Structures are given as C-alpha cells and as structure tokens.
C-alpha cells in the first residue's frame, strides 16, 4: 500500500497535467535526493540527505577528480622533461671519441650543454606544471560553485571584464611574462651564461618569467625586466673565440713575427692543460692594422664556451716571454718630432700654418724623422 504522502503527490501531479515523473521535487542530477524520495516519499528527508551526504560527496569527488587529473598531467610533463634532458646526441658517441682531442673537447663542452638542457627542461617543466595546476584549479573551482547551486555565468562574465581591466592596467607586467616565456622556450640564455643585455653585462644567476638576475665582473647584481630586453648577446653557447691583436714595431720582419706567433699558439694547442679548452688548431690571421705606433697582427683561437678569457691571458703571457727571447720589439707609443731653427716668437704663427716642415727644419734624428718614446 503506497504511503499517504506519495498518494497526495501523485494526485497533485495528475491535477497539474504532468504524468511523466511524479517525483518532481528533486532535480534530475540529484541522484541521492531522488532515491531517498522514492524510498521514503518524504521531501524534507530527501533534501536533508542530499545536503548532508550528496552535496559533500559530490564536492569531495570534484576535488579528488581535480587532484587525479593534476597528478596524471604532472606525470606526463615529468616524462617529457626527462626525455628533453637526454638530448639528441647519444652518450655512446661521445664515449667512443673520448680517446682523442676532439673527444676531450667534446666531453668538456658536453657537460655544460647537458647541464643547460637539464636546467632548461626543468624550467619548462615547472612552467607547464604551473599552467596545468592553474587551469585545473580554476575549472574545479567553477564546478564546485556550480555544485553548490550558484549560477556561474555572471561570475564568468565578471571575471572576463576584470581580466580585461587588469590586462590594460598591467600591460608592462604581461609584456614581461610573455617575453620571459619566449626566452625560456627559445633557449636564448640560461643560468651560468655570460650575456650582454645592453645596460647590463655579466653572468646569469637566475631566470624567471618576469625578471632576469645577473652579476657583473665587479660583483654588482642586476635585475633586468624581461620586457625591457631588446637584444641578447650570449658568449656561452656552443663555442667561443679568443682574438688577440699583437703590437710589433714597424722595423720587425712580419713573416718572422707570424711564424713566432704560430709557434706560440701551436704550443698552447698541444699543452695538456688546454686540450679541452682549445677545440681547433689556432691560426694567425695576419696584419690587422697599421697604427700610428705599431703594426697589429691578429691571432685567433677557437675555444670551449667561457674559456676564451683564460686562453687569452695564457696566450698573452707566452707571447711576452717568446718575444723577449726572440728579441721582437713590443713598441711604446711613437711620435715624430721636428726641431725648428729661427726665431722662437714665430712658433705661435707657425701653429696656424699647414703641418709641413719649414725650410731649414730638420728631424731630431736621422735624415727624415726620429722615432722614440713619447
């Protein structure tokens, strides 16, 4: 025999003309409320059961679903990051080349590149995890609010308007973040790189989405907003080059000078302490400039990243020792001096005249000119 309350609900429903579903007091998506109403016929008990058990269970379920989705996506990102850390070049190739000079240079340059890949992959992984976490939290929060019975359409519309207002008010901040994202994905520089960012030059200590921190040679820490970086000069990627302009006197035999410089560079190339730092046979490029005081001869050495300065210092020291041994002059500043005969009072007028030796003038030494320290 049906419950009297159920009989009344059926009668009211039939009077209203709707016979599709007698239990219209509960929503179609409220499973517990509908089942309790079917079992007991008590609307108050059904609503109470829904709020005490159904709603909390649904909310907890949403939270658990969000956590599971976040965990799965983070695991996927971790696997992608692990594969990105390995790189393209297999380790067995570098191990097979370890015995030779190229193997030593490759191993030395491979360690920083591997560290760089690890740092870049970790940064990208952290960024992707943050984005995934934010998206999952927003979606779960909206579903949470909707489950409580609130209409989220006005909330979404208000959030859109607020987002547009914040976007206009924080264009600089948005620019910094977007620039930081592109810098990280394009691998323009990383922690430990020597970079030139325009106003600041130094070693990168930290890279975030908004700001880059670097320290110059004097120890000053610079904080540069990513949106203000218009150009990047990276001195640490792949390889570097030591370029030295060596000054010699005009009276020196340039062929002999080039031969001596080539010997010094080759000795440094063969040095066991520099086999991993210099990665190609050095070369003497030749006469770079005819200056007022000396002839400049250029020497170039291709080095591993960040090793160019140590190689340059060692090369200068060896050139100095070898030039002293060979008797090759590293000249002082040279000047041409003219001695004037006649009335000294004419010196002031002569200063306005063309720079030509007047009649009767003779160099201090030699038939044409005399060169000596200034």
Short mmCIF file of C-alpha atoms in Angstrom, two decimals:
data_model
loop_
_atom_site.label_atom_id
_atom_site.label_comp_id
_atom_site.label_asym_id
_atom_site.label_seq_id
_atom_site.Cartn_x
_atom_site.Cartn_y
_atom_site.Cartn_z
CA UNK A 1 0.00 0.00 0.00
CA UNK A 2 1.57 3.35 -1.01
CA UNK A 3 2.42 5.93 1.57
CA UNK A 4 -0.30 8.62 2.08
CA UNK A 5 2.20 11.42 1.22
CA UNK A 6 3.12 9.68 -2.01
CA UNK A 7 -0.56 9.36 -2.87
CA UNK A 8 -1.04 13.10 -2.35
CA UNK A 9 1.96 13.94 -4.57
CA UNK A 10 0.61 11.66 -7.30
CA UNK A 11 -2.81 13.30 -7.07
CA UNK A 12 -1.32 16.81 -7.27
CA UNK A 13 0.78 15.80 -10.23
CA UNK A 14 -2.18 14.37 -12.09
CA UNK A 15 -4.20 17.52 -11.44
CA UNK A 16 -1.40 19.66 -12.87
CA UNK A 17 -1.45 17.55 -16.04
CA UNK A 18 2.08 16.15 -15.79
CA UNK A 19 2.32 12.38 -15.57
CA UNK A 20 5.85 11.94 -16.82
CA UNK A 21 7.53 11.89 -13.41
CA UNK A 22 5.83 12.08 -10.06
CA UNK A 23 8.98 12.93 -8.12
CA UNK A 24 9.49 16.46 -9.47
CA UNK A 25 10.73 17.91 -6.21
CA UNK A 26 14.32 16.72 -6.82
CA UNK A 27 16.49 17.75 -9.74
CA UNK A 28 17.31 15.15 -12.35
CA UNK A 29 21.01 15.27 -11.45
CA UNK A 30 20.42 14.83 -7.71
CA UNK A 31 20.65 11.06 -7.58
CA UNK A 32 20.58 10.66 -3.79
CA UNK A 33 17.66 13.05 -3.33
CA UNK A 34 15.63 11.21 -5.94
CA UNK A 35 16.36 7.79 -4.47
CA UNK A 36 15.56 8.84 -0.89
CA UNK A 37 12.33 10.44 -2.08
CA UNK A 38 11.40 7.24 -3.91
CA UNK A 39 12.16 5.14 -0.84
CA UNK A 40 10.54 7.31 1.81
CA UNK A 41 8.27 9.70 0.00
CA UNK A 42 9.50 12.43 2.39
CA UNK A 43 10.73 15.54 0.57
CA UNK A 44 12.34 17.08 3.65
CA UNK A 45 14.26 13.90 4.36
CA UNK A 46 15.33 13.68 0.73
CA UNK A 47 16.62 17.29 0.76
CA UNK A 48 18.38 16.74 4.08
CA UNK A 49 20.04 13.58 2.79
CA UNK A 50 21.15 15.43 -0.32
CA UNK A 51 22.72 18.31 1.62
CA UNK A 52 24.25 16.14 4.33
CA UNK A 53 25.55 13.32 2.15
CA UNK A 54 25.03 14.08 -1.53
CA UNK A 55 26.50 17.58 -1.77
CA UNK A 56 29.60 16.91 0.33
CA UNK A 57 30.21 13.68 -1.55
CA UNK A 58 29.95 15.49 -4.88
CA UNK A 59 32.28 18.26 -3.72
CA UNK A 60 34.81 15.78 -2.38
CA UNK A 61 34.53 13.87 -5.63
CA UNK A 62 35.27 17.03 -7.62
CA UNK A 63 38.34 17.71 -5.51
CA UNK A 64 39.55 14.13 -5.92
CA UNK A 65 38.99 14.25 -9.67
CA UNK A 66 40.93 17.51 -9.88
CA UNK A 67 43.83 16.05 -7.90
CA UNK A 68 43.90 12.92 -10.05
CA UNK A 69 43.83 14.92 -13.29
CA UNK A 70 46.59 17.19 -11.99
CA UNK A 71 48.69 14.20 -10.94
CA UNK A 72 48.30 12.48 -14.31
CA UNK A 73 49.21 15.63 -16.25
CA UNK A 74 52.22 16.26 -14.00
CA UNK A 75 53.41 12.71 -14.63
CA UNK A 76 53.13 13.28 -18.38
CA UNK A 77 55.10 16.53 -18.05
CA UNK A 78 57.77 14.77 -15.97
CA UNK A 79 58.23 12.14 -18.68
CA UNK A 80 58.52 14.81 -21.36
CA UNK A 81 61.08 16.70 -19.24
CA UNK A 82 63.12 13.53 -18.71
CA UNK A 83 63.27 12.94 -22.45
CA UNK A 84 64.22 16.57 -23.06
CA UNK A 85 67.12 16.26 -20.61
CA UNK A 86 68.70 13.42 -22.61
CA UNK A 87 69.28 15.48 -25.72
CA UNK A 88 69.76 14.36 -29.32
CA UNK A 89 73.38 13.20 -29.25
CA UNK A 90 73.66 9.74 -27.65
CA UNK A 91 76.16 9.39 -24.86
CA UNK A 92 77.85 6.41 -26.53
CA UNK A 93 79.03 8.64 -29.39
CA UNK A 94 80.92 10.93 -27.03
CA UNK A 95 82.32 7.93 -25.14
CA UNK A 96 83.66 6.47 -28.38
CA UNK A 97 85.50 9.73 -29.08
CA UNK A 98 86.94 10.16 -25.60
CA UNK A 99 90.41 8.95 -26.57
CA UNK A 100 91.22 11.76 -28.99
CA UNK A 101 91.47 15.52 -28.75
CA UNK A 102 88.02 16.01 -30.20
CA UNK A 103 86.68 13.60 -27.61
CA UNK A 104 88.26 15.59 -24.80
CA UNK A 105 86.90 18.83 -26.19
CA UNK A 106 83.50 17.24 -26.78
CA UNK A 107 83.34 15.88 -23.25
CA UNK A 108 84.25 19.24 -21.76
CA UNK A 109 81.73 21.10 -23.85
CA UNK A 110 79.11 18.40 -23.40
CA UNK A 111 78.96 18.75 -19.63
CA UNK A 112 77.84 22.41 -19.70
CA UNK A 113 75.40 21.69 -22.52
CA UNK A 114 73.93 18.76 -20.60
CA UNK A 115 73.58 20.94 -17.51
CA UNK A 116 71.99 23.60 -19.67
CA UNK A 117 69.49 21.14 -21.12
CA UNK A 118 68.61 19.93 -17.64
CA UNK A 119 68.08 23.49 -16.40
CA UNK A 120 66.02 24.47 -19.42
CA UNK A 121 63.92 21.30 -19.25
CA UNK A 122 63.35 21.83 -15.53
CA UNK A 123 62.27 25.43 -16.15
CA UNK A 124 59.90 24.41 -18.93
CA UNK A 125 58.52 21.60 -16.78
CA UNK A 126 57.94 23.94 -13.87
CA UNK A 127 56.18 26.42 -16.16
CA UNK A 128 53.94 23.74 -17.69
CA UNK A 129 53.11 22.34 -14.26
CA UNK A 130 52.14 25.79 -13.03
CA UNK A 131 49.88 26.33 -16.04
CA UNK A 132 48.26 22.91 -15.64
CA UNK A 133 47.71 23.43 -11.92
CA UNK A 134 46.14 26.84 -12.52
CA UNK A 135 43.79 25.59 -15.22
CA UNK A 136 42.69 22.55 -13.18
CA UNK A 137 42.11 24.67 -10.07
CA UNK A 138 40.00 27.20 -11.98
CA UNK A 139 37.87 24.50 -13.61
CA UNK A 140 37.33 22.63 -10.33
CA UNK A 141 36.51 25.88 -8.52
CA UNK A 142 33.83 26.73 -11.10
CA UNK A 143 32.37 23.25 -10.89
CA UNK A 144 32.49 23.48 -7.09
CA UNK A 145 30.49 26.72 -7.14
CA UNK A 146 28.01 25.29 -9.64
CA UNK A 147 27.53 22.22 -7.45
CA UNK A 148 26.57 24.47 -4.56
CA UNK A 149 23.69 25.74 -6.67
CA UNK A 150 25.04 29.12 -7.77
CA UNK A 151 24.85 30.38 -11.32
CA UNK A 152 28.42 30.72 -12.60
CA UNK A 153 27.54 32.58 -15.82
CA UNK A 154 27.59 36.05 -14.18
CA UNK A 155 30.79 35.07 -12.40
CA UNK A 156 32.48 34.13 -15.67
CA UNK A 157 31.29 37.35 -17.31
CA UNK A 158 32.56 39.42 -14.38
CA UNK A 159 35.88 37.59 -14.43
CA UNK A 160 36.23 38.38 -18.13
CA UNK A 161 35.59 42.08 -17.56
CA UNK A 162 38.01 42.16 -14.63
CA UNK A 163 40.60 40.32 -16.70
CA UNK A 164 40.35 42.89 -19.49
CA UNK A 165 40.70 45.74 -16.99
CA UNK A 166 43.70 44.12 -15.34
CA UNK A 167 45.23 43.45 -18.76
CA UNK A 168 45.03 47.13 -19.70
CA UNK A 169 46.36 48.20 -16.32
CA UNK A 170 49.28 45.77 -16.26
CA UNK A 171 50.49 45.74 -19.85
CA UNK A 172 54.10 46.01 -18.71
CA UNK A 173 53.75 43.00 -16.43
CA UNK A 174 52.09 40.98 -19.19
CA UNK A 175 54.85 42.02 -21.58
CA UNK A 176 57.50 40.86 -19.09
CA UNK A 177 55.82 37.47 -18.64
CA UNK A 178 55.34 36.88 -22.37
CA UNK A 179 58.96 37.84 -23.07
CA UNK A 180 60.11 35.50 -20.32
CA UNK A 181 58.13 32.61 -21.76
CA UNK A 182 59.62 33.11 -25.24
CA UNK A 183 63.14 33.47 -23.82
CA UNK A 184 62.83 30.18 -21.97
CA UNK A 185 61.32 28.24 -24.87
CA UNK A 186 63.80 29.68 -27.39
CA UNK A 187 66.71 28.97 -25.03
CA UNK A 188 68.22 32.41 -25.53
CA UNK A 189 70.26 32.08 -22.34
CA UNK A 190 70.35 30.13 -19.11
CA UNK A 191 71.84 30.13 -15.64
CA UNK A 192 75.64 30.39 -15.81
CA UNK A 193 75.78 32.05 -19.25
CA UNK A 194 77.82 35.17 -19.89
CA UNK A 195 75.43 37.58 -21.59
CA UNK A 196 75.23 41.17 -22.78
CA UNK A 197 71.73 42.56 -22.25
CA UNK A 198 72.54 46.12 -23.25
CA UNK A 199 72.73 48.04 -19.99
CA UNK A 200 73.96 45.03 -18.01
CA UNK A 201 76.72 42.55 -18.84
CA UNK A 202 77.58 39.60 -16.65
CA UNK A 203 76.82 36.04 -15.55
CA UNK A 204 73.18 34.95 -15.39
CA UNK A 205 72.28 33.81 -11.89
CA UNK A 206 68.52 33.33 -12.21
CA UNK A 207 65.87 33.45 -14.93
CA UNK A 208 62.18 33.83 -14.12
CA UNK A 209 59.18 34.72 -16.21
CA UNK A 210 59.31 38.37 -15.13
CA UNK A 211 62.94 39.25 -14.45
CA UNK A 212 66.49 38.08 -15.17
CA UNK A 213 69.17 38.40 -12.49
CA UNK A 214 72.83 38.65 -13.45
CA UNK A 215 76.08 39.64 -11.75
CA UNK A 216 78.77 41.69 -13.48
CA UNK A 217 82.55 41.40 -13.11
CA UNK A 218 82.54 43.92 -10.24
CA UNK A 219 80.06 41.84 -8.24
CA UNK A 220 77.07 44.12 -8.84
CA UNK A 221 73.78 42.24 -9.14
CA UNK A 222 71.50 43.50 -11.92
CA UNK A 223 67.77 42.80 -12.13
CA UNK A 224 66.57 43.25 -15.71
CA UNK A 225 62.88 43.02 -16.61
CA UNK A 226 62.38 40.61 -19.49
CA UNK A 227 60.14 43.03 -21.34
CA UNK A 228 62.96 45.60 -21.46
CA UNK A 229 65.46 43.22 -23.10
CA UNK A 230 65.64 44.19 -26.77
CA UNK A 231 68.76 42.20 -27.67
CA UNK A 232 70.79 39.41 -26.12
CA UNK A 233 74.46 38.73 -26.73
CA UNK A 234 75.31 35.26 -25.40
CA UNK A 235 79.02 34.48 -25.04
CA UNK A 236 78.50 30.96 -23.69
CA UNK A 237 76.66 28.97 -26.35
CA UNK A 238 78.35 26.21 -28.35
CA UNK A 239 81.81 27.76 -28.69
CA UNK A 240 83.78 30.97 -28.27
CA UNK A 241 86.84 32.61 -29.84
CA UNK A 242 89.90 34.31 -28.43
CA UNK A 243 91.04 37.14 -30.71
CA UNK A 244 94.35 38.86 -29.90
CA UNK A 245 95.84 41.87 -31.67
CA UNK A 246 99.59 41.77 -31.00
CA UNK A 247 101.57 45.00 -31.45
CA UNK A 248 105.03 44.88 -33.04
CA UNK A 249 107.36 47.61 -34.22
CA UNK A 250 107.49 48.83 -37.79
CA UNK A 251 111.06 47.62 -38.08
CA UNK A 252 110.21 43.97 -37.37
CA UNK A 253 110.09 41.24 -40.00
CA UNK A 254 106.38 40.46 -40.23
CA UNK A 255 106.95 36.98 -41.69
CA UNK A 256 109.13 36.14 -38.69
CA UNK A 257 106.55 37.63 -36.32
CA UNK A 258 103.80 35.49 -37.85
CA UNK A 259 105.96 32.39 -37.57
CA UNK A 260 106.71 33.06 -33.89
CA UNK A 261 103.03 33.70 -33.10
CA UNK A 262 102.03 30.49 -34.89
CA UNK A 263 104.58 28.54 -32.84
CA UNK A 264 103.33 30.04 -29.57
CA UNK A 265 99.70 29.28 -30.45
CA UNK A 266 100.57 25.73 -31.54
CA UNK A 267 102.46 25.09 -28.29
CA UNK A 268 99.41 26.22 -26.35
CA UNK A 269 97.21 23.99 -28.52
CA UNK A 270 99.45 21.00 -27.69
CA UNK A 271 99.55 21.76 -23.97
CA UNK A 272 97.78 19.03 -21.98
CA UNK A 273 96.17 21.62 -19.71
CA UNK A 274 94.48 23.31 -22.68
CA UNK A 275 93.46 20.35 -24.84
CA UNK A 276 89.89 20.56 -23.65
CA UNK A 277 89.77 24.34 -23.81
CA UNK A 278 91.04 24.98 -27.35
CA UNK A 279 88.88 22.99 -29.75
CA UNK A 280 90.52 23.86 -33.10
CA UNK A 281 94.02 24.48 -34.42
CA UNK A 282 94.85 28.18 -33.80
CA UNK A 283 95.54 30.44 -36.75
CA UNK A 284 97.40 33.70 -37.36
CA UNK A 285 95.13 35.85 -39.48
CA UNK A 286 97.81 38.38 -40.38
CA UNK A 287 98.21 42.15 -40.24
CA UNK A 288 95.07 43.70 -38.81
CA UNK A 289 96.01 47.37 -38.71
CA UNK A 290 98.84 49.82 -39.33
CA UNK A 291 98.59 52.03 -36.30
CA UNK A 292 100.45 55.26 -35.51
CA UNK A 293 102.79 53.44 -33.13
CA UNK A 294 102.80 49.78 -34.16
CA UNK A 295 101.71 47.08 -36.56
CA UNK A 296 98.86 44.92 -35.25
CA UNK A 297 98.98 41.21 -36.05
CA UNK A 298 95.83 39.21 -35.24
CA UNK A 299 95.78 35.70 -33.76
CA UNK A 300 92.57 33.66 -33.29
CA UNK A 301 91.89 30.56 -31.19
CA UNK A 302 88.53 28.75 -31.13
CA UNK A 303 87.72 27.70 -27.57
CA UNK A 304 85.09 25.99 -25.49
CA UNK A 305 82.40 28.27 -24.03
CA UNK A 306 83.59 30.57 -21.22
CA UNK A 307 87.22 29.52 -21.77
CA UNK A 308 88.16 32.36 -24.12
CA UNK A 309 89.38 34.67 -21.36
CA UNK A 310 91.64 32.12 -19.67
CA UNK A 311 93.12 31.18 -23.06
CA UNK A 312 93.68 34.86 -23.91
CA UNK A 313 95.53 35.52 -20.64
CA UNK A 314 97.79 32.50 -21.10
CA UNK A 315 98.42 33.41 -24.73
CA UNK A 316 99.47 36.97 -23.86
CA UNK A 317 101.87 35.73 -21.21
CA UNK A 318 103.50 33.24 -23.60
CA UNK A 319 103.77 35.84 -26.35
CA UNK A 320 105.56 38.22 -23.97
CA UNK A 321 108.08 35.56 -22.92
CA UNK A 322 108.69 34.44 -26.51
CA UNK A 323 109.09 37.97 -27.87
CA UNK A 324 111.61 38.75 -25.15
CA UNK A 325 113.53 35.61 -26.06
CA UNK A 326 113.41 36.31 -29.81
CA UNK A 327 114.22 39.99 -29.43
CA UNK A 328 110.97 41.11 -31.08
CA UNK A 329 110.05 44.61 -30.01
CA UNK A 330 106.69 45.36 -28.44
CA UNK A 331 106.77 49.10 -29.16
CA UNK A 332 106.00 52.05 -26.98
CA UNK A 333 103.99 54.96 -28.32
CA UNK A 334 105.91 56.61 -31.18
CA UNK A 335 105.95 60.28 -32.16
CA UNK A 336 107.61 62.24 -34.98
CA UNK A 337 109.45 65.32 -33.60
CA UNK A 338 110.60 68.30 -35.72
CA UNK A 339 113.24 70.76 -34.45
CA UNK A 340 112.66 74.34 -35.65
CA UNK A 341 115.50 76.77 -36.43
CA UNK A 342 114.89 80.51 -36.20
CA UNK A 343 113.03 82.98 -34.03
CA UNK A 344 111.01 81.21 -31.26
CA UNK A 345 108.42 84.02 -31.46
CA UNK A 346 107.41 82.64 -34.82
CA UNK A 347 106.20 79.43 -33.18
CA UNK A 348 102.77 80.89 -32.45
CA UNK A 349 102.29 81.96 -36.04
CA UNK A 350 103.60 78.66 -37.30
CA UNK A 351 100.95 76.79 -35.31
CA UNK A 352 98.31 78.10 -37.72
CA UNK A 353 100.29 77.13 -40.81
CA UNK A 354 99.96 73.75 -42.59
CA UNK A 355 101.71 70.84 -40.86
CA UNK A 356 104.75 70.82 -43.19
CA UNK A 357 108.40 71.19 -42.18
CA UNK A 358 109.53 74.75 -42.91
CA UNK A 359 112.73 75.46 -44.82
CA UNK A 360 115.72 74.82 -42.63
CA UNK A 361 113.88 72.41 -40.31
CA UNK A 362 115.37 69.02 -39.68
CA UNK A 363 114.28 65.97 -37.72
CA UNK A 364 115.74 65.40 -34.29
CA UNK A 365 117.46 62.22 -35.51
CA UNK A 366 118.11 60.71 -38.93
CA UNK A 367 117.78 62.31 -42.31
CA UNK A 368 113.96 62.41 -42.33
CA UNK A 369 112.47 61.81 -38.88
CA UNK A 370 113.18 60.44 -35.45
CA UNK A 371 111.02 57.96 -33.59
CA UNK A 372 111.17 57.42 -29.88
CA UNK A 373 109.11 57.11 -26.75
CA UNK A 374 106.59 59.91 -26.27
#
